[in-house]
Short mmCIF file of C-alpha atoms in Angstrom, two decimals:
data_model
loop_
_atom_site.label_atom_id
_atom_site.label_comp_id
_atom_site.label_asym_id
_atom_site.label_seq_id
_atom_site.Cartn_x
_atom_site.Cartn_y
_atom_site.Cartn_z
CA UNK A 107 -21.79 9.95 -0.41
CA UNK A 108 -18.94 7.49 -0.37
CA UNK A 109 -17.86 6.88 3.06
CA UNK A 110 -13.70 5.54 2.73
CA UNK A 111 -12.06 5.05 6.16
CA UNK A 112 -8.04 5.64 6.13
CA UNK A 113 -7.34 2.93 8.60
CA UNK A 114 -4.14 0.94 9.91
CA UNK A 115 -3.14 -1.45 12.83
CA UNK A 116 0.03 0.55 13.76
CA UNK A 117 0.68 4.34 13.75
CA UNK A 118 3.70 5.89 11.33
CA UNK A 119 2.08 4.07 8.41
CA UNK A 120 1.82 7.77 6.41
CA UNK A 121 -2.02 7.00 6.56
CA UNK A 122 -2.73 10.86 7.74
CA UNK A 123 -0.70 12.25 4.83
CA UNK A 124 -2.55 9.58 2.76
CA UNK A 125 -6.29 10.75 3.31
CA UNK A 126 -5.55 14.05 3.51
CA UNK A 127 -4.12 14.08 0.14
CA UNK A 128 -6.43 11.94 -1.20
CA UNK A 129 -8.93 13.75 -0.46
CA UNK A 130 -7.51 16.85 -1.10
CA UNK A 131 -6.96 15.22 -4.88
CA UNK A 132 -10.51 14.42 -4.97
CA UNK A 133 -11.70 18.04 -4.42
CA UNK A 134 -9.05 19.32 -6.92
CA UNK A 135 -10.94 17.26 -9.50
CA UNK A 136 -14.11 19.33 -9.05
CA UNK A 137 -16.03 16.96 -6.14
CA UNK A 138 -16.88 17.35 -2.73
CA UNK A 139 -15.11 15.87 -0.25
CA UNK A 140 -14.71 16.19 3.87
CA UNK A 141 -12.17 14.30 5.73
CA UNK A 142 -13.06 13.97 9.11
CA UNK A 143 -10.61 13.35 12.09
CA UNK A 144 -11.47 10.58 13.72
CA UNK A 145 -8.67 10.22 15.55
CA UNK A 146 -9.41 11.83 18.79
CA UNK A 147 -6.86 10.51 20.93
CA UNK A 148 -3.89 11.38 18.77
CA UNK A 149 -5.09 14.18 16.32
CA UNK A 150 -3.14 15.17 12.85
CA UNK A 151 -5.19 16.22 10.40
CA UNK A 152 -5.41 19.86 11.84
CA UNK A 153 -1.15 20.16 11.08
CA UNK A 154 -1.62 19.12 7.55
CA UNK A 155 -4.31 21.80 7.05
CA UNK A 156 -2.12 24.14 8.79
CA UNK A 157 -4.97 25.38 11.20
CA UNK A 158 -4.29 28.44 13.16
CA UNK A 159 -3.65 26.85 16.92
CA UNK A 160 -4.52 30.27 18.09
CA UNK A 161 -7.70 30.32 16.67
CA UNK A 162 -10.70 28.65 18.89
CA UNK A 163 -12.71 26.35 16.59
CA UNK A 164 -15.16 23.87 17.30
CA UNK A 165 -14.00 19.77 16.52
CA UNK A 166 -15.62 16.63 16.42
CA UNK A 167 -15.10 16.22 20.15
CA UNK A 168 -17.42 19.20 20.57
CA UNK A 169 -19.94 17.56 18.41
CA UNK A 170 -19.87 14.53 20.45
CA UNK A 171 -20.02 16.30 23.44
CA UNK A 172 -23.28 17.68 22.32
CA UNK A 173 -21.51 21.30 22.59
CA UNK A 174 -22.39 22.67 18.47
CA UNK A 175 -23.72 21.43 16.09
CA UNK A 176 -21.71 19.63 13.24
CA UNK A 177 -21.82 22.55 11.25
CA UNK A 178 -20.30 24.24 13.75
CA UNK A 179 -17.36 21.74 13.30
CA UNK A 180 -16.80 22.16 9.28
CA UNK A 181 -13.87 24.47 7.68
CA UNK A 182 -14.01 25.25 4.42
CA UNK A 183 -10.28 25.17 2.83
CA UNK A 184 -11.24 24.81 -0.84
CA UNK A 185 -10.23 28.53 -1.45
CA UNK A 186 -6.72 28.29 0.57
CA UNK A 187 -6.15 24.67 -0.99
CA UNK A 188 -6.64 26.07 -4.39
CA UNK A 189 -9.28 23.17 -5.24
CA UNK A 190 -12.22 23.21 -7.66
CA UNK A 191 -14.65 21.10 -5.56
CA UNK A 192 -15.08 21.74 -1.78
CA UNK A 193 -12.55 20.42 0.59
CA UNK A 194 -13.60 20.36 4.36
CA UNK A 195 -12.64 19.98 7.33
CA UNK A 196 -13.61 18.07 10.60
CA UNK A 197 -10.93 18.27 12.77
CA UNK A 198 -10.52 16.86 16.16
CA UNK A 199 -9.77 18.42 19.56
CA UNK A 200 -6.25 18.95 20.72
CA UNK A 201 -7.27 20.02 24.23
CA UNK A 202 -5.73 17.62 26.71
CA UNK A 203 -8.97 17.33 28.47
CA UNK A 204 -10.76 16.15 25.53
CA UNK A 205 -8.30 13.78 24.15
CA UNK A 206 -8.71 12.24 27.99
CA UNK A 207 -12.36 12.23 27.86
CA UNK A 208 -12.30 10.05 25.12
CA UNK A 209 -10.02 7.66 26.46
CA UNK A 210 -11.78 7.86 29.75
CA UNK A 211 -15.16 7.69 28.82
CA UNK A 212 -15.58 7.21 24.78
CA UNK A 213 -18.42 8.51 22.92
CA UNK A 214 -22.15 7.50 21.95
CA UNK A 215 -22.43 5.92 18.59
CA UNK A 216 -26.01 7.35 17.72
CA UNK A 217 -24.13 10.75 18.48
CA UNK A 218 -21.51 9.40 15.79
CA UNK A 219 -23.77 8.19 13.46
CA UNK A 220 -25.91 11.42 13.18
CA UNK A 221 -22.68 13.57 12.92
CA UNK A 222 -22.07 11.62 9.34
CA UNK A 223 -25.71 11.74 8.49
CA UNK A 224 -25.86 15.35 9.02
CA UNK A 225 -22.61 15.88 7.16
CA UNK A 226 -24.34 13.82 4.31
CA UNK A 227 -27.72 15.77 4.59
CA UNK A 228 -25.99 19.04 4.98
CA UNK A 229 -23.15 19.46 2.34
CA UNK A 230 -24.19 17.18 -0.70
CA UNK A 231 -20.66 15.19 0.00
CA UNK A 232 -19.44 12.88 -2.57
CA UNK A 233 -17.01 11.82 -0.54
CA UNK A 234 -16.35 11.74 3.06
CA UNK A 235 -12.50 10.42 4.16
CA UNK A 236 -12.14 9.14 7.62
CA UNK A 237 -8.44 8.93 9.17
CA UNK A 238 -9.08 6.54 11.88
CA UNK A 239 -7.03 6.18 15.48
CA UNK A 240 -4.82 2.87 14.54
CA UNK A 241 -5.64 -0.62 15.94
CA UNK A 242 -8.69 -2.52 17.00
CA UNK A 243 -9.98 0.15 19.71
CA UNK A 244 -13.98 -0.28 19.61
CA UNK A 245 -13.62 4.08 17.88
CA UNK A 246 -11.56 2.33 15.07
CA UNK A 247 -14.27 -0.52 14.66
CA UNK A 248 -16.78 2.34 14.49
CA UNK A 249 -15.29 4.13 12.20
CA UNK A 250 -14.77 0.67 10.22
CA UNK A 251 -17.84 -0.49 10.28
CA UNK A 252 -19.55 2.92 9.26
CA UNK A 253 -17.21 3.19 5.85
CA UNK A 254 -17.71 1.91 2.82
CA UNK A 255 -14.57 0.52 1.82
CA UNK A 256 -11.82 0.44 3.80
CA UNK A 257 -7.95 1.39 2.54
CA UNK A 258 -5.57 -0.51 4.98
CA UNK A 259 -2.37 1.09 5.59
CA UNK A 260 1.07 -0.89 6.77
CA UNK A 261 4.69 -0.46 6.29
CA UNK A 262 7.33 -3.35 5.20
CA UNK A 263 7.90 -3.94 9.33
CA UNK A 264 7.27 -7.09 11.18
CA UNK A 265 5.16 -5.16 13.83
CA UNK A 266 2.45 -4.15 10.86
CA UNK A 267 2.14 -8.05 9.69
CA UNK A 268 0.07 -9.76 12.29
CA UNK A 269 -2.31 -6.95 13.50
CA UNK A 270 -3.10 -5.95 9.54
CA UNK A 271 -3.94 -9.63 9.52
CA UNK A 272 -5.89 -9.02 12.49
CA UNK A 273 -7.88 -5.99 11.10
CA UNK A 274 -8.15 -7.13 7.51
CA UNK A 275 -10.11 -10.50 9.31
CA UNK A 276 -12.23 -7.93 11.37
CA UNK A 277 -13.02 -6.16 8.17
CA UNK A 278 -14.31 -9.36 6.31
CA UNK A 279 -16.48 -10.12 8.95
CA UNK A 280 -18.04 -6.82 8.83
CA UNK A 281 -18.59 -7.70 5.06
CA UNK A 282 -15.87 -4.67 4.17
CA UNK A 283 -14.09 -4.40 0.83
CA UNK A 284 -10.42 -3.87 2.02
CA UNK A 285 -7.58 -2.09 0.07
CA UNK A 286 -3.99 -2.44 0.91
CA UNK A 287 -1.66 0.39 1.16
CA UNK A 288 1.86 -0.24 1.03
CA UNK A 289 3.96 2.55 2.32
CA UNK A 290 7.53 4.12 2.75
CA UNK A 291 9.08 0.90 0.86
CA UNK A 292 12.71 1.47 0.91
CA UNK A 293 15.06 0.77 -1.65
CA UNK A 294 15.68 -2.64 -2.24
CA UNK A 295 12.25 -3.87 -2.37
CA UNK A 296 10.85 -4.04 -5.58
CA UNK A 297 7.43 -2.86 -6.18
CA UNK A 298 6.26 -5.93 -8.39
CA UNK A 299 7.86 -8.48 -5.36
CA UNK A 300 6.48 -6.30 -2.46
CA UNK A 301 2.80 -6.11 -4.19
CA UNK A 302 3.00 -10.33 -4.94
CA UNK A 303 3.97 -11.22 -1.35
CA UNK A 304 1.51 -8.87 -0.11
CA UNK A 305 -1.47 -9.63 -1.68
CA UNK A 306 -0.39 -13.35 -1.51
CA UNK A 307 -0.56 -13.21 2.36
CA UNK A 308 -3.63 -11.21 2.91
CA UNK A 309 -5.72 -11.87 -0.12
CA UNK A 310 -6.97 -8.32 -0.35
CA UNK A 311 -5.67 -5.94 -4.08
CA UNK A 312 -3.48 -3.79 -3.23
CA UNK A 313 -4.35 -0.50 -4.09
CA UNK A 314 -1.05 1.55 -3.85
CA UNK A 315 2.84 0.61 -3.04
CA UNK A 316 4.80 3.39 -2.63
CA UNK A 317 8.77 3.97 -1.88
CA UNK A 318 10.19 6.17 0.94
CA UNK A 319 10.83 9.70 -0.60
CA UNK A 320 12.97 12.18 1.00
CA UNK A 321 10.71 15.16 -0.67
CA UNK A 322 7.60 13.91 1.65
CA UNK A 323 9.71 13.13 4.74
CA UNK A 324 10.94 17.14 4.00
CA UNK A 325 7.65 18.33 4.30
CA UNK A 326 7.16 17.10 7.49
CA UNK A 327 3.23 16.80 7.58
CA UNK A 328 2.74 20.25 7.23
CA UNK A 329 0.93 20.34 3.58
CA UNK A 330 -1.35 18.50 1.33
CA UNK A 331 1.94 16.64 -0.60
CA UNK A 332 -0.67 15.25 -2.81
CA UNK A 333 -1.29 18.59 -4.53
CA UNK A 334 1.63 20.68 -3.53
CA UNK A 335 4.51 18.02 -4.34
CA UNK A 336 3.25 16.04 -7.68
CA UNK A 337 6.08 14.94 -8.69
CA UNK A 338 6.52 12.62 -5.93
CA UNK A 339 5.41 9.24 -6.53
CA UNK A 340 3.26 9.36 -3.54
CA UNK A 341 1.43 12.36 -4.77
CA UNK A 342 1.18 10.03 -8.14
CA UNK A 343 -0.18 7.63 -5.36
CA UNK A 344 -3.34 9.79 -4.34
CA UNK A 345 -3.91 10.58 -7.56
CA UNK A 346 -4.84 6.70 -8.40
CA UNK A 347 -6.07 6.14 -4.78
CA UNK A 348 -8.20 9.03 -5.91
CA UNK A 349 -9.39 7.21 -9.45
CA UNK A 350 -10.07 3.92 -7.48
CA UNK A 351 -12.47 5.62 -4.87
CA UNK A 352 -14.44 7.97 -7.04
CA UNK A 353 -14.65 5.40 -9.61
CA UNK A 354 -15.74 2.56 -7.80
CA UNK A 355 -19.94 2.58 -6.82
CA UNK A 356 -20.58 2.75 -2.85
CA UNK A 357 -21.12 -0.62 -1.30
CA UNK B 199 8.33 11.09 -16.68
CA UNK B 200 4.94 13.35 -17.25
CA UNK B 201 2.52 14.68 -14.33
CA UNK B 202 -0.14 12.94 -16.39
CA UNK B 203 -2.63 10.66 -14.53
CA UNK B 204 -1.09 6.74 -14.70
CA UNK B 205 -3.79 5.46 -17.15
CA UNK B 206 -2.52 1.58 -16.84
CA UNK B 207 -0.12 1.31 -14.09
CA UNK B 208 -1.81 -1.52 -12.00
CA UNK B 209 -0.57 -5.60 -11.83
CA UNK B 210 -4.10 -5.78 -11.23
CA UNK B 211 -7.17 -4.03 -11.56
CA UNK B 212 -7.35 -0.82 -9.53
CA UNK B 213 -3.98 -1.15 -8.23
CA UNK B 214 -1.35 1.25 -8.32
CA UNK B 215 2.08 0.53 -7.93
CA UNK B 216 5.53 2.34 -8.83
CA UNK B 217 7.85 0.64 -10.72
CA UNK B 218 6.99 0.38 -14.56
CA UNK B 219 7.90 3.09 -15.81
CA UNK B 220 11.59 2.50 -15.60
CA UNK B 221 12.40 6.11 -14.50
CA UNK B 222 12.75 7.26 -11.15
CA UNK B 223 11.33 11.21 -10.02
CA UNK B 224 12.11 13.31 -11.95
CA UNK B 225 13.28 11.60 -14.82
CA UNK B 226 16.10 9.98 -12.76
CA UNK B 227 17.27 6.65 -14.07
CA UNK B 228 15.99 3.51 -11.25
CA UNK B 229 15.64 -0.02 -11.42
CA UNK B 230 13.62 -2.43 -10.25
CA UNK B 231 14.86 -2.30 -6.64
CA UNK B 232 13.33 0.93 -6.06
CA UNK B 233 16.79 3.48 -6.95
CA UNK B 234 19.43 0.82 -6.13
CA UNK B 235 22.03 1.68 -8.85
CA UNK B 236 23.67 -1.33 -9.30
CA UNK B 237 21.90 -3.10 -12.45
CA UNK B 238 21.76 0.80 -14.07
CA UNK B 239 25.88 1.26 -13.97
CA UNK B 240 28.49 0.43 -16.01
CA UNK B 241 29.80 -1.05 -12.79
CA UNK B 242 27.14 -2.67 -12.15
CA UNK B 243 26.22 -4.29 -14.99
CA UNK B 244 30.13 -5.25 -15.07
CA UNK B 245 29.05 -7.24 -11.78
CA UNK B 246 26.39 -8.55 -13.42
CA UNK B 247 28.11 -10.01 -16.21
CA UNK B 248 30.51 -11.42 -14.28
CA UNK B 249 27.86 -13.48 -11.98
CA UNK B 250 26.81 -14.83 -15.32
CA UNK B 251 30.16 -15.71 -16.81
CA UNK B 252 31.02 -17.55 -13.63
CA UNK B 253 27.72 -19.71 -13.65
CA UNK B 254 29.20 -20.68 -17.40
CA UNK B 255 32.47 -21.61 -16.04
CA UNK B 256 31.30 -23.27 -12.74
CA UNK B 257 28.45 -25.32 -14.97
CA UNK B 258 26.95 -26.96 -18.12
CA UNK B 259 25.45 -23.53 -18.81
CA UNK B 260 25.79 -22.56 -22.28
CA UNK B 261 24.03 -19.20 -22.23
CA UNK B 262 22.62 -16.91 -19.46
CA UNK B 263 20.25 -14.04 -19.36
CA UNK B 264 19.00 -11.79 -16.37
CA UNK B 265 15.49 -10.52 -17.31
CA UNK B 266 13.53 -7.75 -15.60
CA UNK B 267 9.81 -7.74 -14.42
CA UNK B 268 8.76 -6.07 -17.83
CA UNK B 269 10.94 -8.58 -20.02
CA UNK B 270 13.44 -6.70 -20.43
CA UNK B 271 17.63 -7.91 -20.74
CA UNK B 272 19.20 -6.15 -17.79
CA UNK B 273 22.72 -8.17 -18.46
CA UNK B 274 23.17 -11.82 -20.83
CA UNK B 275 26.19 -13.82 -21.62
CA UNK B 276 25.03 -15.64 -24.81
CA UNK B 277 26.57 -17.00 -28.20
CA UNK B 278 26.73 -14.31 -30.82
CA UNK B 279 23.75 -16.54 -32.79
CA UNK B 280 21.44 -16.27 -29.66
CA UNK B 281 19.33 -13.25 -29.98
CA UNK B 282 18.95 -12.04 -26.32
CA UNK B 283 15.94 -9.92 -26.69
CA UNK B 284 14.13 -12.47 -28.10
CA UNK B 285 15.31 -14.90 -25.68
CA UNK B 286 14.60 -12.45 -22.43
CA UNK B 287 11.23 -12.00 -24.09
CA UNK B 288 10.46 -16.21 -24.23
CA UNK B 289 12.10 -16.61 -20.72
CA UNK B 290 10.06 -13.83 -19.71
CA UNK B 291 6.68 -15.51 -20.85
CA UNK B 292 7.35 -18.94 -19.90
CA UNK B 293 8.08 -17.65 -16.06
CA UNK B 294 5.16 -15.62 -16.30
CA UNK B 295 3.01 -18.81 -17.60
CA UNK B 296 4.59 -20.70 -14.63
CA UNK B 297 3.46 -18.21 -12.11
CA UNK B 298 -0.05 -18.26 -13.85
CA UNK B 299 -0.18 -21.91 -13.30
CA UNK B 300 1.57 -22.43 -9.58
CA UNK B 301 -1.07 -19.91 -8.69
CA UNK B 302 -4.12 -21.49 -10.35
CA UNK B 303 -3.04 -25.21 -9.08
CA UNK B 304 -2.20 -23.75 -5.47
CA UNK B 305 1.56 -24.68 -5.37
CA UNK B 306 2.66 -21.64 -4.00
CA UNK B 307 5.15 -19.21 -5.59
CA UNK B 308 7.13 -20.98 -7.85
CA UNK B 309 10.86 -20.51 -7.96
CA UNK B 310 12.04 -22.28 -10.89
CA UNK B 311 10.47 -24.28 -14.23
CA UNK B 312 12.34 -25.74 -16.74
CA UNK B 313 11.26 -26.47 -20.22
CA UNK B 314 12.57 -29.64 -21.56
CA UNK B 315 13.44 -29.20 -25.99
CA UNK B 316 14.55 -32.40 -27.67
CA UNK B 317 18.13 -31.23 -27.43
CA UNK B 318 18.53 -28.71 -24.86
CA UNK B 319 16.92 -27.59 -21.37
CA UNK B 320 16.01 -24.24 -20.32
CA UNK B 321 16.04 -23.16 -17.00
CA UNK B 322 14.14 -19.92 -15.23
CA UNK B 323 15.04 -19.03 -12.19
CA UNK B 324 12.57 -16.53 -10.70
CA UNK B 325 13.21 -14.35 -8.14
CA UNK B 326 11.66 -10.97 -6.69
CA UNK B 327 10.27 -10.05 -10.55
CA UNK B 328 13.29 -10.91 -12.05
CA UNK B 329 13.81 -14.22 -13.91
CA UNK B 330 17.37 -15.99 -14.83
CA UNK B 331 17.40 -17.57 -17.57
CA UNK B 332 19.99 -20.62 -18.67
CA UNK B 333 20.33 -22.89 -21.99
CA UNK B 334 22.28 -26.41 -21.75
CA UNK B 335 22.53 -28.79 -23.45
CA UNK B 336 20.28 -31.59 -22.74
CA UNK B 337 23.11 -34.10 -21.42
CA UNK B 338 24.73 -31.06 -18.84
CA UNK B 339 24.68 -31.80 -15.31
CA UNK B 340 21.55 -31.00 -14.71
CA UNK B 341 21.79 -31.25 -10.58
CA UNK B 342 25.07 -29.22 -10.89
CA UNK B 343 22.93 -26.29 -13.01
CA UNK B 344 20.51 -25.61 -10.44
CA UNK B 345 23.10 -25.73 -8.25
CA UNK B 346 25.04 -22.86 -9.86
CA UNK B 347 22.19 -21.08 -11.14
CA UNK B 348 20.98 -20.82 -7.29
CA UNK B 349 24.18 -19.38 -6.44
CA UNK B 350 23.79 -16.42 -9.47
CA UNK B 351 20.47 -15.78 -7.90
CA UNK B 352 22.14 -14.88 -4.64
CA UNK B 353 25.28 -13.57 -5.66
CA UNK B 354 22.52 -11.07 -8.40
CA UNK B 355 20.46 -10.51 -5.37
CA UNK B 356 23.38 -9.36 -3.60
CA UNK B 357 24.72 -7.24 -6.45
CA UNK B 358 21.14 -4.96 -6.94
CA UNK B 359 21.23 -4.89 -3.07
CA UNK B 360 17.76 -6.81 -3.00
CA UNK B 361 15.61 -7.58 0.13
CA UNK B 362 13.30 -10.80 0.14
CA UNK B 363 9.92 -9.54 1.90
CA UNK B 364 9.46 -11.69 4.72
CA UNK B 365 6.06 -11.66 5.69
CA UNK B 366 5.55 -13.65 8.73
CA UNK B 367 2.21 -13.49 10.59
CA UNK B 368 1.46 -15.13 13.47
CA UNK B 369 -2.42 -16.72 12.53
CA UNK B 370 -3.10 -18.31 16.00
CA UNK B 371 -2.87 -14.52 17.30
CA UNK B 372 -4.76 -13.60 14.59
CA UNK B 373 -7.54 -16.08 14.94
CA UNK B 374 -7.37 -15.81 19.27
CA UNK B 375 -7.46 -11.60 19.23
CA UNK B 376 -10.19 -11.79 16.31
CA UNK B 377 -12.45 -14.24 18.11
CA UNK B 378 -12.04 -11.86 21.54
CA UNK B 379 -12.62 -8.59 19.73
CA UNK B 380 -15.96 -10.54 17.55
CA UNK B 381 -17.28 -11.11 21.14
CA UNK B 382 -17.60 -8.15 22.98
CA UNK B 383 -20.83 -7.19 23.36
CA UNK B 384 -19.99 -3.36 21.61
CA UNK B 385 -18.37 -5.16 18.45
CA UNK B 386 -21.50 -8.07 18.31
CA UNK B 387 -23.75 -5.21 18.01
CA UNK B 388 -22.06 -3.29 15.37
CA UNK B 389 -22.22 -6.78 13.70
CA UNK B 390 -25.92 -7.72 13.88
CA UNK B 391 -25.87 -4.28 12.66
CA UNK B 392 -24.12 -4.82 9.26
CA UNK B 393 -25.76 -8.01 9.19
CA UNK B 394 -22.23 -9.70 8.99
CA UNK B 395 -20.94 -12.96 9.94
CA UNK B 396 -19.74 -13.57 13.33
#
């Protein structure tokens, strides 16, 4: 199982959206992927999947907390996704309580670690996509740490510059390969320039650069743009962020 | 523009990136900026023209081009004898060799090269993917040229309504916040753990 972690050093960088779709792009293809929200203090993923907020289900948190099992955790959405592998689930908690018993008191990391395992063990993954809380918190270091490869996210803004920096260093120390993701490029930058100065300054490929589009900002977060929108270029995005992942052997 | 998988989209291995396939979504026209209309209309490739005709005027310029990232003539003003594909597709290569080298000899991104013929100079101006090309003869003011040619660059830059990147990042903060995150006891751990350097 590859383990990719969907990390960046600010939020707003698209990188929900990003491994959702990705992932979601993966399982279209026929493999099996889980994307697993990992982060607990701000939670997404569960809006892109469009999960029922009336309906009780158990998260990661729970997990962690020791309250179920991680199977207890998983939702299958390969049928309502209209995929030909398996696409799951893990979300996170969007009780208020939860969110500040994380911040309050974090989480064991042998608890973590045997919540992948067991994914690994139980569900024959090939893939497992982690969306990461944003910045250098010691969750996002876990979560760093435990991937694979890593696909750093930023935006052309002056806040992104020094803390990718800061994370992309982090991530060579842990002996991480590092992608760069380029997003919501407005007009006026070309692709070719934006990619040059990019990978000039942090030394690291980068793996997608992709414009603002008015048909993603429309859909607000609320569906997997990757397989429901493929005309955008961002949904032409996933589908090489896709290529690069399940094509490249785990580290 | 097909729903088909890119199959060689990348500047470098792996990488995907959206602007060579001179079409925006849907099959609507866009340039290199990213949809910026300006090098794509009539009216803007008026502008265009123009920029060049004044660097003839204001300099020793005989002939100017404006190339695009794939090598392709997005506006010249040449002699009728001067075949501007050909020439976009020479100016083209000999940026792209002077990027190769700057890069492999560490000088940094270079912004102009100029290849010295027995009887006349050419100039490349490179700029954001896009290269400007000039021919003078080899007794023009050459200090005037740049000059002028550095003014077209602005003036083009202007006209496509391009943005220079500015990347600034601050590598003291880097280096202090790195060095404090590397030695907390949690992060050391995770470390030893991955057997990576601290």
């Amino acid at each position: 199982m590859k383990k990719i972690a969907f990390h960046s050093f600010k939020g707003g960088t698209g990188k929900t959206n990003l491994a959702a779709s990705t992932a979601a792009v993966i399982a279209s293809r026929g493999q099996d992927v889980a994307i697993l929200d990992l982060d607990l203090t701000a939670p997404g993923q569960h809006e892109l999947f469009r999960l029922d907020p009336s309906k009780e289900v158990r998260t990661f948190d729970d997990f962690l907390w020791g309250r179920c099992t991680i199977a207890d955790t998983v939702l299958d959405y390969s049928h309502q996704a209209g995929v030909k592998g398996r696409l799951l689930l893990v979300p996170a908690s969007m009780r208020l309580e939860d969110i500040q018993r994380v911040l309050r008191t974090g989480y064991e990391v042998a608890q973590f670690a045997s919540g992948l395992a067991r994914l690994e063990e139980q569900y024959a993954l090939d893939c497992l996509i982690m969306d990461t809380h944003p910045g250098v918190g010691e969750d996002a270091l876990l979560a760093l740490a435990s991937a694979d490869e890593i696909y750093l996210c930023l935006v052309l803004d002056r806040q992104h510059y020094t803390g990718t920096a800061i994370i992309n260093e982090l991530a060579t120390m842990m002996g991480k390969e590092v992608h760069l993701i380029i997003n919501k490029v407005p007009r006026g930058h070309p692709p070719s320039e934006v990619v040059a100065r990019i990978e000039e300054q942090f030394r690291r490929s980068v793996a997608a650069c992709i414009p603002l589009e008015q048909e993603i900002m429309a859909a607000e977060s609320g569906e997997l743009v990757g397989l429901t929108r493929p005309e955008t270029r961002f949904a032409e995005a996933t589908q090489a962020l896709a290529d690069g992942i399940m094509g490249r052997k785990p580290v | 523009m097909s729903n088909s998988l890119p199959t060689s989209p990348s500047l470098r291995e792996g990488g995907f990136y959206l602007e060579d396939k001179g079409e925006g979504p849907r099959g609507r026209p866009a340039t290199e900026a990213g949809g910026s209309k300006a090098g794509s209309s009539p009216l803007g490739q008026q502008a265009l023209l123009a920029i060049l005709c004044d660097l003839q005027n204001a300099s020793g310029v005989e002939g100017s081009i404006l190339v695009n990232s794939r090598g392709l003539p997005m506006a010249a003003s040449l002699a009728a004898t001067v075949n501007a594909q050909n020439l976009a597709a020479m100016a083209g290569t000999f940026g792209g060799s002077g990027l190769k080298v700057a890069e492999a000899l560490g000088l940094g991104r270079p912004r102009m090269a100029i290849l010295e013929g027995k009887s006349r100079l050419l100039i490349v101006n490179l700029f954001m993917g896009f290269t400007l090309a000039g021919i003078l003869p080899k007794d023009a003011n050459l200090g005037l040229a740049l000059v002028e040619m550095e003014r077209a660059v602005e003036r083009i830059q202007e006209t496509l309504a391009l943005h220079p990147v500015e990347i600034q990042v601050d590598e003291a903060q880097v280096s202090r916040v790195v060095q404090q995150v590397a030695a907390k006891d949690f992060v050391r751990s995770l470390l030893e753990q991955l057997g990576g350097r601290e």
